[in-house]
Structures are given as C-alpha cells and as structure tokens.
PDB file of C-alpha atoms in Angstrom:
ATOM      1  CA  MET E   1       0.917  28.127 -15.337  1.00  0.00           C
ATOM      2  CA  GLY E   2       1.945  26.132 -12.090  1.00  0.00           C
ATOM      3  CA  LYS E   3       2.968  22.360 -12.289  1.00  0.00           C
ATOM      4  CA  ALA E   4       1.492  19.370 -10.436  1.00  0.00           C
ATOM      5  CA  PHE E   5       3.733  16.177  -9.182  1.00  0.00           C
ATOM      6  CA  ILE E   6       1.832  13.016  -7.976  1.00  0.00           C
ATOM      7  CA  VAL E   7       4.195  11.697  -5.806  1.00  0.00           C
ATOM      8  CA  GLY E   8       4.731   8.113  -3.430  1.00  0.00           C
ATOM      9  CA  ALA E   9       5.480   9.062   0.131  1.00  0.00           C
ATOM     10  CA  GLY E  10       6.053   5.874   0.364  1.00  0.00           C
ATOM     11  CA  PRO E  11       4.724   2.932   2.635  1.00  0.00           C
ATOM     12  CA  GLY E  12       4.993   4.539   6.080  1.00  0.00           C
ATOM     13  CA  ASP E  13       8.186   4.345   7.337  1.00  0.00           C
ATOM     14  CA  PRO E  14       9.478   8.382   7.269  1.00  0.00           C
ATOM     15  CA  GLU E  15      12.733   7.309   5.673  1.00  0.00           C
ATOM     16  CA  LEU E  16      11.483   5.264   2.456  1.00  0.00           C
ATOM     17  CA  ILE E  17      10.331   8.510   1.162  1.00  0.00           C
ATOM     18  CA  THR E  18      12.614   9.252  -2.233  1.00  0.00           C
ATOM     19  CA  VAL E  19      14.708  12.456  -2.326  1.00  0.00           C
ATOM     20  CA  LYS E  20      12.954  14.076  -5.470  1.00  0.00           C
ATOM     21  CA  ALA E  21       9.686  13.159  -3.699  1.00  0.00           C
ATOM     22  CA  ILE E  22      10.863  15.124  -0.110  1.00  0.00           C
ATOM     23  CA  LYS E  23      12.027  18.056  -2.706  1.00  0.00           C
ATOM     24  CA  CYS E  24       8.201  18.247  -4.171  1.00  0.00           C
ATOM     25  CA  ILE E  25       7.198  18.453  -0.555  1.00  0.00           C
ATOM     26  CA  GLN E  26       9.221  21.063   0.407  1.00  0.00           C
ATOM     27  CA  THR E  27       9.382  23.564  -2.957  1.00  0.00           C
ATOM     28  CA  ALA E  28       4.897  22.976  -2.686  1.00  0.00           C
ATOM     29  CA  ASP E  29       2.946  25.463  -2.710  1.00  0.00           C
ATOM     30  CA  VAL E  30      -0.490  23.011  -1.933  1.00  0.00           C
ATOM     31  CA  ILE E  31      -0.108  20.140  -1.222  1.00  0.00           C
ATOM     32  CA  LEU E  32      -3.222  17.203  -0.869  1.00  0.00           C
ATOM     33  CA  TYR E  33      -2.198  14.325   1.294  1.00  0.00           C
ATOM     34  CA  ASP E  34      -3.682  11.339   2.211  1.00  0.00           C
ATOM     35  CA  ARG E  35      -4.563   9.090   4.921  1.00  0.00           C
ATOM     36  CA  LEU E  36      -1.562   6.478   5.129  1.00  0.00           C
ATOM     37  CA  VAL E  37       1.197   9.600   4.217  1.00  0.00           C
ATOM     38  CA  ASN E  38       3.392  10.066   7.858  1.00  0.00           C
ATOM     39  CA  PRO E  39       2.868  13.358   9.207  1.00  0.00           C
ATOM     40  CA  GLU E  40       6.486  13.980   9.673  1.00  0.00           C
ATOM     41  CA  LEU E  41       6.926  14.133   5.925  1.00  0.00           C
ATOM     42  CA  LEU E  42       4.664  17.254   6.203  1.00  0.00           C
ATOM     43  CA  LYS E  43       7.003  18.542   8.242  1.00  0.00           C
ATOM     44  CA  GLU E  44       9.343  19.505   5.350  1.00  0.00           C
ATOM     45  CA  ALA E  45       6.521  21.495   3.738  1.00  0.00           C
ATOM     46  CA  LYS E  46       7.169  25.467   3.640  1.00  0.00           C
ATOM     47  CA  HIS E  47       5.494  27.503   5.999  1.00  0.00           C
ATOM     48  CA  ASP E  48       2.673  28.940   4.246  1.00  0.00           C
ATOM     49  CA  CYS E  49       1.811  25.965   2.152  1.00  0.00           C
ATOM     50  CA  HIS E  50      -1.886  24.862   2.296  1.00  0.00           C
ATOM     51  CA  LEU E  51      -2.884  21.679   3.222  1.00  0.00           C
ATOM     52  CA  ILE E  52      -5.413  19.916   2.140  1.00  0.00           C
ATOM     53  CA  TYR E  53      -6.612  16.205   3.890  1.00  0.00           C
ATOM     54  CA  CYS E  54      -8.058  14.143   1.450  1.00  0.00           C
ATOM     55  CA  GLY E  55      -8.143  11.013   3.548  1.00  0.00           C
ATOM     56  CA  LYS E  56     -10.326   7.759   2.602  1.00  0.00           C
ATOM     57  CA  GLN E  57     -11.390   5.075   4.900  1.00  0.00           C
ATOM     58  CA  PRO E  58     -13.071   2.263   4.124  1.00  0.00           C
ATOM     59  CA  ASN E  59     -16.739   3.030   3.479  1.00  0.00           C
ATOM     60  CA  TYR E  60     -15.842   6.579   4.494  1.00  0.00           C
ATOM     61  CA  HIS E  61     -14.445   9.260   2.315  1.00  0.00           C
ATOM     62  CA  THR E  62     -13.465  12.431   3.594  1.00  0.00           C
ATOM     63  CA  MET E  63     -13.278  13.873   0.325  1.00  0.00           C
ATOM     64  CA  GLN E  64     -14.409  12.389  -3.327  1.00  0.00           C
ATOM     65  CA  GLN E  65     -12.449  11.795  -6.047  1.00  0.00           C
ATOM     66  CA  GLU E  66     -14.529  14.271  -8.069  1.00  0.00           C
ATOM     67  CA  THR E  67     -13.304  16.641  -5.894  1.00  0.00           C
ATOM     68  CA  ILE E  68      -9.635  16.415  -5.525  1.00  0.00           C
ATOM     69  CA  ASN E  69      -9.404  16.024  -9.413  1.00  0.00           C
ATOM     70  CA  HIS E  70     -11.366  19.152  -9.706  1.00  0.00           C
ATOM     71  CA  LEU E  71      -9.059  21.226  -6.666  1.00  0.00           C
ATOM     72  CA  LEU E  72      -5.840  20.038  -8.622  1.00  0.00           C
ATOM     73  CA  VAL E  73      -7.106  21.365 -11.628  1.00  0.00           C
ATOM     74  CA  LYS E  74      -7.956  24.790 -10.200  1.00  0.00           C
ATOM     75  CA  TYR E  75      -4.829  25.437  -7.769  1.00  0.00           C
ATOM     76  CA  THR E  76      -2.333  24.224 -10.241  1.00  0.00           C
ATOM     77  CA  LYS E  77      -4.502  26.868 -13.143  1.00  0.00           C
ATOM     78  CA  GLN E  78      -3.945  29.442 -10.606  1.00  0.00           C
ATOM     79  CA  GLY E  79      -0.228  28.977 -11.062  1.00  0.00           C
ATOM     80  CA  LYS E  80       1.024  27.145  -7.806  1.00  0.00           C
ATOM     81  CA  ASN E  81       3.128  23.849  -7.475  1.00  0.00           C
ATOM     82  CA  VAL E  82       0.599  21.366  -6.115  1.00  0.00           C
ATOM     83  CA  VAL E  83       1.572  17.866  -4.902  1.00  0.00           C
ATOM     84  CA  ARG E  84      -0.733  14.813  -4.540  1.00  0.00           C
ATOM     85  CA  LEU E  85       1.031  13.297  -1.815  1.00  0.00           C
ATOM     86  CA  LYS E  86      -0.215   9.658  -1.430  1.00  0.00           C
ATOM     87  CA  GLY E  87       1.299   6.619   0.334  1.00  0.00           C
ATOM     88  CA  GLY E  88       2.919   4.338  -1.099  1.00  0.00           C
ATOM     89  CA  ASP E  89       2.939   4.256  -5.030  1.00  0.00           C
ATOM     90  CA  PRO E  90       0.411   6.783  -6.841  1.00  0.00           C
ATOM     91  CA  PHE E  91       0.095   4.220  -9.694  1.00  0.00           C
ATOM     92  CA  VAL E  92      -0.700   1.324  -7.012  1.00  0.00           C
ATOM     93  CA  PHE E  93      -4.199   1.103  -5.978  1.00  0.00           C
ATOM     94  CA  GLY E  94      -3.458   4.802  -5.150  1.00  0.00           C
ATOM     95  CA  ARG E  95      -5.991   6.674  -8.215  1.00  0.00           C
ATOM     96  CA  GLY E  96      -2.835   8.186  -9.183  1.00  0.00           C
ATOM     97  CA  ALA E  97      -3.865   7.882 -13.101  1.00  0.00           C
ATOM     98  CA  GLU E  98      -7.413   9.157 -12.106  1.00  0.00           C
ATOM     99  CA  GLU E  99      -5.217  12.364 -11.371  1.00  0.00           C
ATOM    100  CA  VAL E 100      -2.775  12.389 -13.843  1.00  0.00           C
ATOM    101  CA  GLU E 101      -5.733  12.138 -16.553  1.00  0.00           C
ATOM    102  CA  ALA E 102      -7.536  15.172 -15.403  1.00  0.00           C
ATOM    103  CA  LEU E 103      -5.049  16.891 -15.295  1.00  0.00           C
ATOM    104  CA  VAL E 104      -3.909  16.006 -18.720  1.00  0.00           C
ATOM    105  CA  GLU E 105      -7.342  17.100 -20.152  1.00  0.00           C
ATOM    106  CA  ASN E 106      -7.081  20.609 -18.654  1.00  0.00           C
ATOM    107  CA  GLY E 107      -3.940  21.081 -19.896  1.00  0.00           C
ATOM    108  CA  LEU E 108      -1.801  21.010 -17.727  1.00  0.00           C
ATOM    109  CA  PRO E 109       2.062  19.908 -16.660  1.00  0.00           C
ATOM    110  CA  VAL E 110       2.129  16.684 -14.351  1.00  0.00           C
ATOM    111  CA  VAL E 111       5.218  15.201 -12.516  1.00  0.00           C
ATOM    112  CA  VAL E 112       4.301  11.620 -10.973  1.00  0.00           C
ATOM    113  CA  VAL E 113       6.642  10.926  -8.501  1.00  0.00           C
ATOM    114  CA  PRO E 114       6.854   6.987  -7.730  1.00  0.00           C
ATOM    115  CA  GLY E 115       7.028   5.751  -4.096  1.00  0.00           C
ATOM    116  CA  ILE E 116       7.656   2.761  -2.274  1.00  0.00           C
ATOM    117  CA  THR E 117       4.970   0.455  -2.169  1.00  0.00           C
ATOM    118  CA  ALA E 118       3.707  -1.561   1.044  1.00  0.00           C
ATOM    119  CA  GLY E 119       3.151  -4.926  -1.151  1.00  0.00           C
ATOM    120  CA  VAL E 120       6.641  -4.834  -1.233  1.00  0.00           C
ATOM    121  CA  ALA E 121       8.098  -2.691   1.431  1.00  0.00           C
ATOM    122  CA  ALA E 122       5.830  -4.123   4.294  1.00  0.00           C
ATOM    123  CA  PRO E 123       6.940  -8.247   3.840  1.00  0.00           C
ATOM    124  CA  ALA E 124      10.826  -6.813   3.399  1.00  0.00           C
ATOM    125  CA  TYR E 125      10.527  -5.487   7.063  1.00  0.00           C
ATOM    126  CA  ALA E 126       8.241  -8.475   8.220  1.00  0.00           C
ATOM    127  CA  GLY E 127      11.946 -10.811   6.731  1.00  0.00           C
ATOM    128  CA  ILE E 128       9.951 -12.193   4.221  1.00  0.00           C
ATOM    129  CA  PRO E 129      11.203 -12.179   0.400  1.00  0.00           C
ATOM    130  CA  ILE E 130       8.381 -10.849  -2.037  1.00  0.00           C
ATOM    131  CA  THR E 131      10.592 -13.370  -4.459  1.00  0.00           C
ATOM    132  CA  HIS E 132      13.162 -15.645  -3.817  1.00  0.00           C
ATOM    133  CA  ARG E 133      15.772 -18.196  -5.881  1.00  0.00           C
ATOM    134  CA  GLU E 134      13.962 -21.302  -4.661  1.00  0.00           C
ATOM    135  CA  LEU E 135      10.197 -19.875  -2.689  1.00  0.00           C
ATOM    136  CA  GLY E 136       8.759 -18.046  -5.348  1.00  0.00           C
ATOM    137  CA  SER E 137      10.193 -16.507  -8.708  1.00  0.00           C
ATOM    138  CA  SER E 138       6.842 -14.642  -9.310  1.00  0.00           C
ATOM    139  CA  PHE E 139       3.821 -12.163  -7.573  1.00  0.00           C
ATOM    140  CA  ALA E 140       1.302 -10.284  -8.149  1.00  0.00           C
ATOM    141  CA  ILE E 141      -0.659  -6.869  -7.066  1.00  0.00           C
ATOM    142  CA  VAL E 142      -3.871  -7.651  -6.642  1.00  0.00           C
ATOM    143  CA  THR E 143      -6.958  -5.658  -4.510  1.00  0.00           C
ATOM    144  CA  GLY E 144      -8.287  -7.442  -1.741  1.00  0.00           C
ATOM    145  CA  HIS E 145     -11.839  -5.020  -2.105  1.00  0.00           C
ATOM    146  CA  LYS E 146     -14.220  -3.521  -4.133  1.00  0.00           C
ATOM    147  CA  PRO E 147     -16.330  -0.875  -4.285  1.00  0.00           C
ATOM    148  CA  LYS E 148     -19.462  -2.779  -3.855  1.00  0.00           C
ATOM    149  CA  GLY E 149     -18.956  -5.493  -1.344  1.00  0.00           C
ATOM    150  CA  LYS E 150     -16.675  -9.291  -2.586  1.00  0.00           C
ATOM    151  CA  PRO E 151     -14.051  -8.801  -5.134  1.00  0.00           C
ATOM    152  CA  SER E 152     -15.991 -10.958  -7.160  1.00  0.00           C
ATOM    153  CA  ASP E 153     -14.673  -9.828 -10.564  1.00  0.00           C
ATOM    154  CA  ILE E 154     -11.186 -10.534  -9.648  1.00  0.00           C
ATOM    155  CA  ASN E 155     -10.163 -14.288 -11.252  1.00  0.00           C
ATOM    156  CA  TRP E 156      -9.304 -15.974  -7.867  1.00  0.00           C
ATOM    157  CA  LYS E 157      -8.851 -18.750 -10.653  1.00  0.00           C
ATOM    158  CA  SER E 158      -5.950 -17.473 -11.901  1.00  0.00           C
ATOM    159  CA  LEU E 159      -4.407 -15.818  -9.660  1.00  0.00           C
ATOM    160  CA  ALA E 160      -4.662 -19.104  -7.167  1.00  0.00           C
ATOM    161  CA  THR E 161      -2.380 -21.063  -9.930  1.00  0.00           C
ATOM    162  CA  ALA E 162       0.001 -18.413 -12.416  1.00  0.00           C
ATOM    163  CA  VAL E 163       1.974 -16.746  -9.779  1.00  0.00           C
ATOM    164  CA  ASP E 164       3.630 -18.075  -6.868  1.00  0.00           C
ATOM    165  CA  THR E 165       2.881 -15.331  -4.305  1.00  0.00           C
ATOM    166  CA  LEU E 166      -0.319 -12.726  -4.201  1.00  0.00           C
ATOM    167  CA  ALA E 167       0.706 -10.041  -2.379  1.00  0.00           C
ATOM    168  CA  ILE E 168      -3.004  -8.602  -1.489  1.00  0.00           C
ATOM    169  CA  TYR E 169      -4.221  -4.944  -0.896  1.00  0.00           C
ATOM    170  CA  MET E 170      -7.288  -3.723   0.781  1.00  0.00           C
ATOM    171  CA  GLY E 171      -8.343  -7.628   1.850  1.00  0.00           C
ATOM    172  CA  VAL E 172      -8.509  -8.110   5.867  1.00  0.00           C
ATOM    173  CA  THR E 173     -12.443  -7.503   5.236  1.00  0.00           C
ATOM    174  CA  ASN E 174     -13.291  -9.994   2.724  1.00  0.00           C
ATOM    175  CA  LEU E 175     -10.239 -12.462   4.108  1.00  0.00           C
ATOM    176  CA  PRO E 176     -12.582 -15.221   4.822  1.00  0.00           C
ATOM    177  CA  TYR E 177     -13.583 -15.108   0.996  1.00  0.00           C
ATOM    178  CA  ILE E 178     -10.547 -14.706  -0.397  1.00  0.00           C
ATOM    179  CA  CYS E 179      -8.848 -18.002   1.358  1.00  0.00           C
ATOM    180  CA  GLU E 180     -12.328 -19.809   0.321  1.00  0.00           C
ATOM    181  CA  GLU E 181     -11.466 -18.476  -3.354  1.00  0.00           C
ATOM    182  CA  LEU E 182      -8.205 -19.835  -3.073  1.00  0.00           C
ATOM    183  CA  MET E 183      -8.170 -22.994  -1.832  1.00  0.00           C
ATOM    184  CA  LYS E 184     -11.343 -23.540  -3.929  1.00  0.00           C
ATOM    185  CA  HIS E 185      -9.341 -23.146  -7.205  1.00  0.00           C
ATOM    186  CA  GLY E 186      -6.394 -24.677  -6.022  1.00  0.00           C
ATOM    187  CA  LYS E 187      -4.114 -23.271  -3.752  1.00  0.00           C
ATOM    188  CA  LYS E 188      -3.252 -26.095  -0.806  1.00  0.00           C
ATOM    189  CA  GLU E 189      -5.145 -25.618   2.387  1.00  0.00           C
ATOM    190  CA  ASP E 190      -1.391 -25.175   4.501  1.00  0.00           C
ATOM    191  CA  THR E 191      -0.152 -22.451   2.181  1.00  0.00           C
ATOM    192  CA  PRO E 192       1.771 -20.255   3.925  1.00  0.00           C
ATOM    193  CA  VAL E 193      -0.318 -16.493   4.560  1.00  0.00           C
ATOM    194  CA  ALA E 194       1.179 -13.798   6.244  1.00  0.00           C
ATOM    195  CA  ILE E 195      -0.496 -10.938   7.493  1.00  0.00           C
ATOM    196  CA  ILE E 196       1.574  -7.621   7.783  1.00  0.00           C
ATOM    197  CA  GLN E 197      -0.773  -4.374   9.797  1.00  0.00           C
ATOM    198  CA  GLN E 198       0.778  -0.696   9.571  1.00  0.00           C
ATOM    199  CA  GLY E 199       3.945  -2.130   7.374  1.00  0.00           C
ATOM    200  CA  THR E 200       7.315  -0.325   8.327  1.00  0.00           C
ATOM    201  CA  THR E 201       5.800   1.919  10.810  1.00  0.00           C
ATOM    202  CA  MET E 202       6.903   1.440  14.725  1.00  0.00           C
ATOM    203  CA  ALA E 203       3.714  -0.069  14.783  1.00  0.00           C
ATOM    204  CA  GLN E 204       3.837  -2.469  12.474  1.00  0.00           C
ATOM    205  CA  ARG E 205       2.189  -6.606  13.777  1.00  0.00           C
ATOM    206  CA  THR E 206       2.714  -9.671  11.858  1.00  0.00           C
ATOM    207  CA  VAL E 207       0.725 -12.819  12.316  1.00  0.00           C
ATOM    208  CA  THR E 208       0.956 -15.923   9.965  1.00  0.00           C
ATOM    209  CA  GLY E 209      -0.132 -18.912   9.897  1.00  0.00           C
ATOM    210  CA  THR E 210      -2.089 -21.001   6.345  1.00  0.00           C
ATOM    211  CA  LEU E 211      -4.661 -19.970   4.087  1.00  0.00           C
ATOM    212  CA  SER E 212      -7.108 -22.827   6.181  1.00  0.00           C
ATOM    213  CA  SER E 213      -6.246 -20.917  10.134  1.00  0.00           C
ATOM    214  CA  ILE E 214      -5.394 -17.413   9.477  1.00  0.00           C
ATOM    215  CA  VAL E 215      -8.754 -15.852   9.260  1.00  0.00           C
ATOM    216  CA  ASP E 216      -9.309 -17.103  13.066  1.00  0.00           C
ATOM    217  CA  LEU E 217      -5.679 -16.198  13.696  1.00  0.00           C
ATOM    218  CA  VAL E 218      -6.676 -12.579  12.317  1.00  0.00           C
ATOM    219  CA  GLU E 219      -9.720 -12.333  14.887  1.00  0.00           C
ATOM    220  CA  LYS E 220      -7.632 -13.852  17.723  1.00  0.00           C
ATOM    221  CA  GLU E 221      -4.891 -11.266  17.356  1.00  0.00           C
ATOM    222  CA  GLY E 222      -7.362  -8.621  16.384  1.00  0.00           C
ATOM    223  CA  ILE E 223      -5.280  -7.268  13.143  1.00  0.00           C
ATOM    224  CA  GLN E 224      -7.246  -4.165  11.146  1.00  0.00           C
ATOM    225  CA  ASN E 225      -6.830  -2.075   8.287  1.00  0.00           C
ATOM    226  CA  PRO E 226      -4.043  -1.098   7.004  1.00  0.00           C
ATOM    227  CA  ALA E 227      -2.612  -4.381   6.486  1.00  0.00           C
ATOM    228  CA  ILE E 228      -1.169  -6.364   3.214  1.00  0.00           C
ATOM    229  CA  ILE E 229      -2.110 -10.024   2.707  1.00  0.00           C
ATOM    230  CA  ILE E 230       0.746 -12.198   1.827  1.00  0.00           C
ATOM    231  CA  VAL E 231      -0.074 -15.805   0.235  1.00  0.00           C
ATOM    232  CA  GLY E 232       3.190 -18.458  -0.698  1.00  0.00           C
ATOM    233  CA  GLU E 233       5.910 -19.938   0.299  1.00  0.00           C
ATOM    234  CA  VAL E 234       8.124 -16.902   0.413  1.00  0.00           C
ATOM    235  CA  VAL E 235       6.173 -17.112   3.750  1.00  0.00           C
ATOM    236  CA  THR E 236       8.298 -19.499   5.432  1.00  0.00           C
ATOM    237  CA  PHE E 237      11.562 -17.283   4.927  1.00  0.00           C
ATOM    238  CA  ARG E 238      10.314 -15.523   8.124  1.00  0.00           C
ATOM    239  CA  ASP E 239      10.739 -18.390  10.156  1.00  0.00           C
ATOM    240  CA  ARG E 240      13.585 -19.646   8.460  1.00  0.00           C
ATOM    241  CA  ILE E 241      15.539 -16.047   9.612  1.00  0.00           C
ATOM    242  CA  SER E 242      13.929 -16.560  12.947  1.00  0.00           C
ATOM    243  CA  LEU E 243      15.863 -19.958  12.957  1.00  0.00           C
ATOM    244  CA  LEU E 244      18.996 -18.058  12.447  1.00  0.00           C
ATOM    245  CA  GLU E 245      18.625 -16.106  15.059  1.00  0.00           C
ATOM    246  CA  ALA E 246      17.898 -18.266  17.918  1.00  0.00           C
ATOM    247  CA  GLY E 247      21.315 -20.308  16.779  1.00  0.00           C
ATOM    248  CA  GLY E 248      23.286 -17.263  16.669  1.00  0.00           C
ATOM    249  CA  LYS E 249      23.920 -17.896  13.545  1.00  0.00           C
ATOM    250  CA  ALA E 250      22.640 -14.025  12.058  1.00  0.00           C
ATOM    251  CA  GLU E 251      22.475  -9.972  13.086  1.00  0.00           C
ATOM    252  CA  SER E 252      19.282 -10.049  14.260  1.00  0.00           C
ATOM    253  CA  TYR E 253      16.820  -9.150  11.341  1.00  0.00           C
ATOM    254  CA  ALA E 254      14.834  -5.843  13.388  1.00  0.00           C
ATOM    255  CA  THR E 255      18.677  -4.578  13.825  1.00  0.00           C
ATOM    256  CA  MET E 256      19.203  -4.589   9.977  1.00  0.00           C
ATOM    257  CA  ALA E 257      15.945  -3.348   9.153  1.00  0.00           C
TER     258      ALA E 257
END
C-alpha cells in the first residue's frame, strides 16, 4: 500500500516551502498540483514522477473535486507515494480536509504537511504585520467568495466588531459588497485596507486605501486575483516603515525581505 501526502506549498515564493514538503515532492511517484503552486517546486520531483494539473480558477475548474479525490485514492491503492500539492496551507480554504476524508474512508494512510498561508505571508512581505501590540491583537481569516454569488452567509456583522484585523481570501470580485457590509455593521469608513496581489512573488503589487476608497483604487490599478485583502489598523504600519526609510533610520524592508 502506498501513502498520500496532503502538502502545503506555501504562498508563492518557492523558498517559503518547508523542508518536509520538499522531501515529499522529491520522493513522490505522483503529484497532483494546483494553479498557485510555484512551477519551480515541480523541478524537485523525480524525472519519472507523474505530474497531474488540478488547477482551479474563478468560475472554472480544470478538474472537479470528486475527480481529484478519486485519483488520490486510485494511485495510493496502487502502492504509490502520492502528493497533493496545494498553494499556501492545505487546511486554509484548500479543501485538504475533504481529501483527507476521502482517503481515510478508503482505509488509506495519509499525512498532512502544513504550509505558510498567504494571509500571513503576503502582508508580511508588504510590510504589514498581521498582529501588532498597539495596532491589532486579534485577526480572522475569512473567505470572500462563495460558490453561489456573494458571500451573504458570512457573519460580517460579527466580523466587523469582534476582531481587529481581517485577512480576506478570494474577495476581489466581491470587494464592493464586502466593504459595504463592513461599514454597515460598524467599521469606520476610514479603516485602513490593503490589497496584495500575487503576494510573496516577484510580481507582488500592493495598493492601500480605506474602506470607502479601496474599491475605486483597485479598479484604477487593475488589481486582480489572486490577492489578499487586509482590513485593519495594522495596514498603517507599512506607512510607518516607509517614513523611517525615508529618514534613513531603517534598512529597506524590501532588502530585508
């Protein structure tokens, strides 16, 4: 009997993958990988490794989840080491739990290898701490997208007041709705917001504004998915660092990153 590994590939920068995840890739007989996995990581695979693309885009899935589950079970039953390679962390909006369940239901061994998730890594690369002793001591990771249109079943009322910082995944399309809901339920119009596109990669772009201005700014700058939305006072830390750099009081954050 083989073994399946549900592996987080990290947020985009290939150097942010874990040592354990690299070892899984190097010993895999089959790798089923997602759209947001950096192609550089696949170069670590054996020359005879069977690579299967399972990428998903908004409103278009190369392969349905049921098919992915079937392939994981099929190849593991054949006695192969099977890696399901997913961007970020497999248990953060990655359907990793569904895949683990499918394997366990078939009596197959499975190992989960966590990865660095974009909601923490992307703002860090943009100079924004997800928590800060003065600016925000709590945060929530939220999906901004649901299969059937607007994320109306998300409790935006509670989220607007319960935590200091929101890290919203897959929310660019629904950004106007999200901002409207947060302001309606208690967030101030001038609450800082950052949108980070393709975080931790060479193509990373960051746009900052407020809940009342960010929609127009995102449209003007042409920001698209994949992108993370950060809502909260921690976003102002980016400006604080920029001021220090301008005064020659700190090493460039970009250099440190």
